[in-house]
Amino acid sequence: MLNPETLSKTAEKALFNKEFMELYNTATFSNPKYYSIENHEKRMAAIRSGETLAGVDDAYDPEKDLAAVRQSHKRAPVEQESYLNRSQLEELRKISNERVEMEKMKRLGIKVKDSMGVRMDSKI
């Protein structure tokens, strides 16, 4: 470590620019006191007066991480929207079954009604 009292002004400025300013600009200080001197002074005053400090829970918690990953993999509940009510759906199922039945009857050579397997929409 260099003694700042033995350095010339230009060497002191160069050292300041090289070390401190680079750390300041890239926010890579090794000690948190450089980021907020007021908070550091309050913390040091509390330590000197014998107060207990509230623990900061910055530790890595693997359970929280796993829970977050599980949550991200879950599918969002999809609300299935249907524009048809239950009776209309049952009617469509009936018509579909009639079409299958009609196709079988045609293969057997049986004459089929034209209205069979057709949905008739009511006029409004």
mmCIF file of C-alpha atoms in Angstrom:
data_model
loop_
_atom_site.group_PDB
_atom_site.id
_atom_site.type_symbol
_atom_site.label_atom_id
_atom_site.label_comp_id
_atom_site.label_asym_id
_atom_site.label_seq_id
_atom_site.Cartn_x
_atom_site.Cartn_y
_atom_site.Cartn_z
ATOM 1 C CA MET A 1 0.000 0.000 0.000
ATOM 2 C CA LEU A 2 1.296 3.395 -0.915
ATOM 3 C CA ASN A 3 1.530 6.196 1.606
ATOM 4 C CA PRO A 4 -0.456 9.153 0.188
ATOM 5 C CA GLU A 5 1.679 11.631 2.134
ATOM 6 C CA THR A 6 4.796 10.666 0.217
ATOM 7 C CA LEU A 7 3.171 10.896 -3.215
ATOM 8 C CA SER A 8 3.229 13.974 -5.363
ATOM 9 C CA LYS A 9 -0.080 15.630 -6.273
ATOM 10 C CA THR A 10 -0.008 14.304 -9.841
ATOM 11 C CA ALA A 11 0.806 10.769 -8.661
ATOM 12 C CA GLU A 12 -1.978 10.994 -6.064
ATOM 13 C CA LYS A 13 -4.483 12.128 -8.707
ATOM 14 C CA ALA A 14 -3.361 9.366 -11.074
ATOM 15 C CA LEU A 15 -3.736 6.762 -8.323
ATOM 16 C CA PHE A 16 -7.172 8.160 -7.435
ATOM 17 C CA ASN A 17 -8.292 8.063 -11.058
ATOM 18 C CA LYS A 18 -6.877 4.607 -11.615
ATOM 19 C CA GLU A 19 -8.197 2.830 -8.541
ATOM 20 C CA PHE A 20 -11.068 4.662 -6.890
ATOM 21 C CA MET A 21 -12.753 6.111 -9.967
ATOM 22 C CA GLU A 22 -12.655 2.810 -11.826
ATOM 23 C CA LEU A 23 -14.225 1.005 -8.879
ATOM 24 C CA TYR A 24 -16.757 3.820 -8.480
ATOM 25 C CA ASN A 25 -17.780 3.854 -12.133
ATOM 26 C CA THR A 26 -18.145 0.090 -12.357
ATOM 27 C CA ALA A 27 -19.761 -0.199 -8.881
ATOM 28 C CA THR A 28 -17.363 -2.918 -7.805
ATOM 29 C CA PHE A 29 -16.293 -1.665 -4.386
ATOM 30 C CA SER A 30 -15.235 -4.405 -2.029
ATOM 31 C CA ASN A 31 -16.858 -2.757 1.003
ATOM 32 C CA PRO A 32 -20.531 -1.656 1.214
ATOM 33 C CA LYS A 33 -19.578 1.541 3.087
ATOM 34 C CA TYR A 34 -18.587 3.115 -0.217
ATOM 35 C CA TYR A 35 -22.104 2.835 -1.597
ATOM 36 C CA SER A 36 -23.856 4.741 1.198
ATOM 37 C CA ILE A 37 -21.639 6.434 3.740
ATOM 38 C CA GLU A 38 -24.654 7.609 5.801
ATOM 39 C CA ASN A 39 -25.952 4.066 6.217
ATOM 40 C CA HIS A 40 -22.454 2.880 7.058
ATOM 41 C CA GLU A 41 -22.042 5.585 9.715
ATOM 42 C CA LYS A 42 -25.427 4.693 11.276
ATOM 43 C CA ARG A 43 -24.470 1.038 11.328
ATOM 44 C CA MET A 44 -21.078 1.730 12.891
ATOM 45 C CA ALA A 45 -22.671 3.995 15.533
ATOM 46 C CA ALA A 46 -25.107 1.218 16.396
ATOM 47 C CA ILE A 47 -22.266 -1.290 16.703
ATOM 48 C CA ARG A 48 -20.252 1.076 18.904
ATOM 49 C CA SER A 49 -23.227 1.693 21.206
ATOM 50 C CA GLY A 50 -23.728 -2.051 21.633
ATOM 51 C CA GLU A 51 -27.016 -2.398 19.788
ATOM 52 C CA THR A 52 -27.765 -5.642 18.044
ATOM 53 C CA LEU A 53 -28.116 -5.404 14.310
ATOM 54 C CA ALA A 54 -31.048 -6.814 12.443
ATOM 55 C CA GLY A 55 -29.859 -9.720 10.352
ATOM 56 C CA VAL A 56 -30.074 -9.214 6.634
ATOM 57 C CA ASP A 57 -31.305 -12.369 4.949
ATOM 58 C CA ASP A 58 -29.314 -12.182 1.738
ATOM 59 C CA ALA A 59 -28.294 -15.821 1.880
ATOM 60 C CA TYR A 60 -29.155 -18.111 -0.996
ATOM 61 C CA ASP A 61 -32.173 -20.263 -0.234
ATOM 62 C CA PRO A 62 -32.280 -23.327 -2.500
ATOM 63 C CA GLU A 63 -35.857 -24.169 -1.429
ATOM 64 C CA LYS A 64 -37.140 -20.787 -2.647
ATOM 65 C CA ASP A 65 -35.243 -21.288 -5.880
ATOM 66 C CA LEU A 66 -36.741 -24.745 -6.428
ATOM 67 C CA ALA A 67 -40.222 -23.447 -5.620
ATOM 68 C CA ALA A 68 -39.804 -20.638 -8.152
ATOM 69 C CA VAL A 69 -38.676 -23.113 -10.820
ATOM 70 C CA ARG A 70 -41.613 -25.418 -10.081
ATOM 71 C CA GLN A 71 -44.006 -22.491 -10.274
ATOM 72 C CA SER A 72 -42.569 -21.375 -13.608
ATOM 73 C CA HIS A 73 -43.069 -24.885 -15.046
ATOM 74 C CA LYS A 74 -46.722 -25.077 -14.038
ATOM 75 C CA ARG A 75 -49.240 -24.397 -16.728
ATOM 76 C CA ALA A 76 -51.484 -21.472 -16.224
ATOM 77 C CA PRO A 77 -55.086 -22.554 -15.820
ATOM 78 C CA VAL A 78 -56.747 -22.110 -19.160
ATOM 79 C CA GLU A 79 -60.362 -21.146 -19.038
ATOM 80 C CA GLN A 80 -62.034 -22.966 -21.867
ATOM 81 C CA GLU A 81 -64.521 -20.725 -23.491
ATOM 82 C CA SER A 82 -67.353 -22.262 -25.431
ATOM 83 C CA TYR A 83 -69.814 -20.254 -27.400
ATOM 84 C CA LEU A 84 -72.354 -23.037 -27.186
ATOM 85 C CA ASN A 85 -74.388 -24.056 -24.181
ATOM 86 C CA ARG A 86 -74.866 -27.640 -23.033
ATOM 87 C CA SER A 87 -77.992 -28.374 -25.073
ATOM 88 C CA GLN A 88 -76.365 -27.078 -28.275
ATOM 89 C CA LEU A 89 -73.318 -29.253 -27.661
ATOM 90 C CA GLU A 90 -75.529 -32.302 -27.132
ATOM 91 C CA GLU A 91 -77.326 -31.501 -30.397
ATOM 92 C CA LEU A 92 -74.001 -31.332 -32.253
ATOM 93 C CA ARG A 93 -72.960 -34.665 -30.770
ATOM 94 C CA LYS A 94 -76.265 -36.184 -31.925
ATOM 95 C CA ILE A 95 -75.741 -34.820 -35.451
ATOM 96 C CA SER A 96 -72.208 -36.174 -35.538
ATOM 97 C CA ASN A 97 -73.466 -39.617 -34.527
ATOM 98 C CA GLU A 98 -76.165 -39.397 -37.219
ATOM 99 C CA ARG A 99 -73.524 -38.622 -39.853
ATOM 100 C CA VAL A 100 -71.507 -41.675 -38.855
ATOM 101 C CA GLU A 101 -74.673 -43.777 -38.921
ATOM 102 C CA MET A 102 -75.648 -42.288 -42.309
ATOM 103 C CA GLU A 103 -72.220 -43.151 -43.775
ATOM 104 C CA LYS A 104 -72.588 -46.759 -42.610
ATOM 105 C CA MET A 105 -76.079 -46.970 -44.101
ATOM 106 C CA LYS A 106 -74.815 -45.633 -47.465
ATOM 107 C CA ARG A 107 -72.084 -48.284 -47.520
ATOM 108 C CA LEU A 108 -74.725 -50.939 -46.947
ATOM 109 C CA GLY A 109 -76.765 -49.527 -49.825
ATOM 110 C CA ILE A 110 -79.668 -48.253 -47.729
ATOM 111 C CA LYS A 111 -81.364 -45.050 -48.867
ATOM 112 C CA VAL A 112 -80.903 -42.231 -46.354
ATOM 113 C CA LYS A 113 -83.096 -39.194 -45.680
ATOM 114 C CA ASP A 114 -81.617 -35.885 -46.844
ATOM 115 C CA SER A 115 -82.302 -34.274 -43.488
ATOM 116 C CA MET A 116 -80.315 -36.875 -41.597
ATOM 117 C CA GLY A 117 -76.961 -35.597 -40.225
ATOM 118 C CA VAL A 118 -77.799 -31.973 -40.937
ATOM 119 C CA ARG A 119 -78.184 -29.240 -38.389
ATOM 120 C CA MET A 120 -81.053 -26.881 -39.020
ATOM 121 C CA ASP A 121 -80.435 -23.460 -37.487
ATOM 122 C CA SER A 122 -83.533 -21.703 -36.276
ATOM 123 C CA LYS A 123 -84.108 -18.255 -37.698
ATOM 124 C CA ILE A 124 -84.121 -15.315 -35.347
#
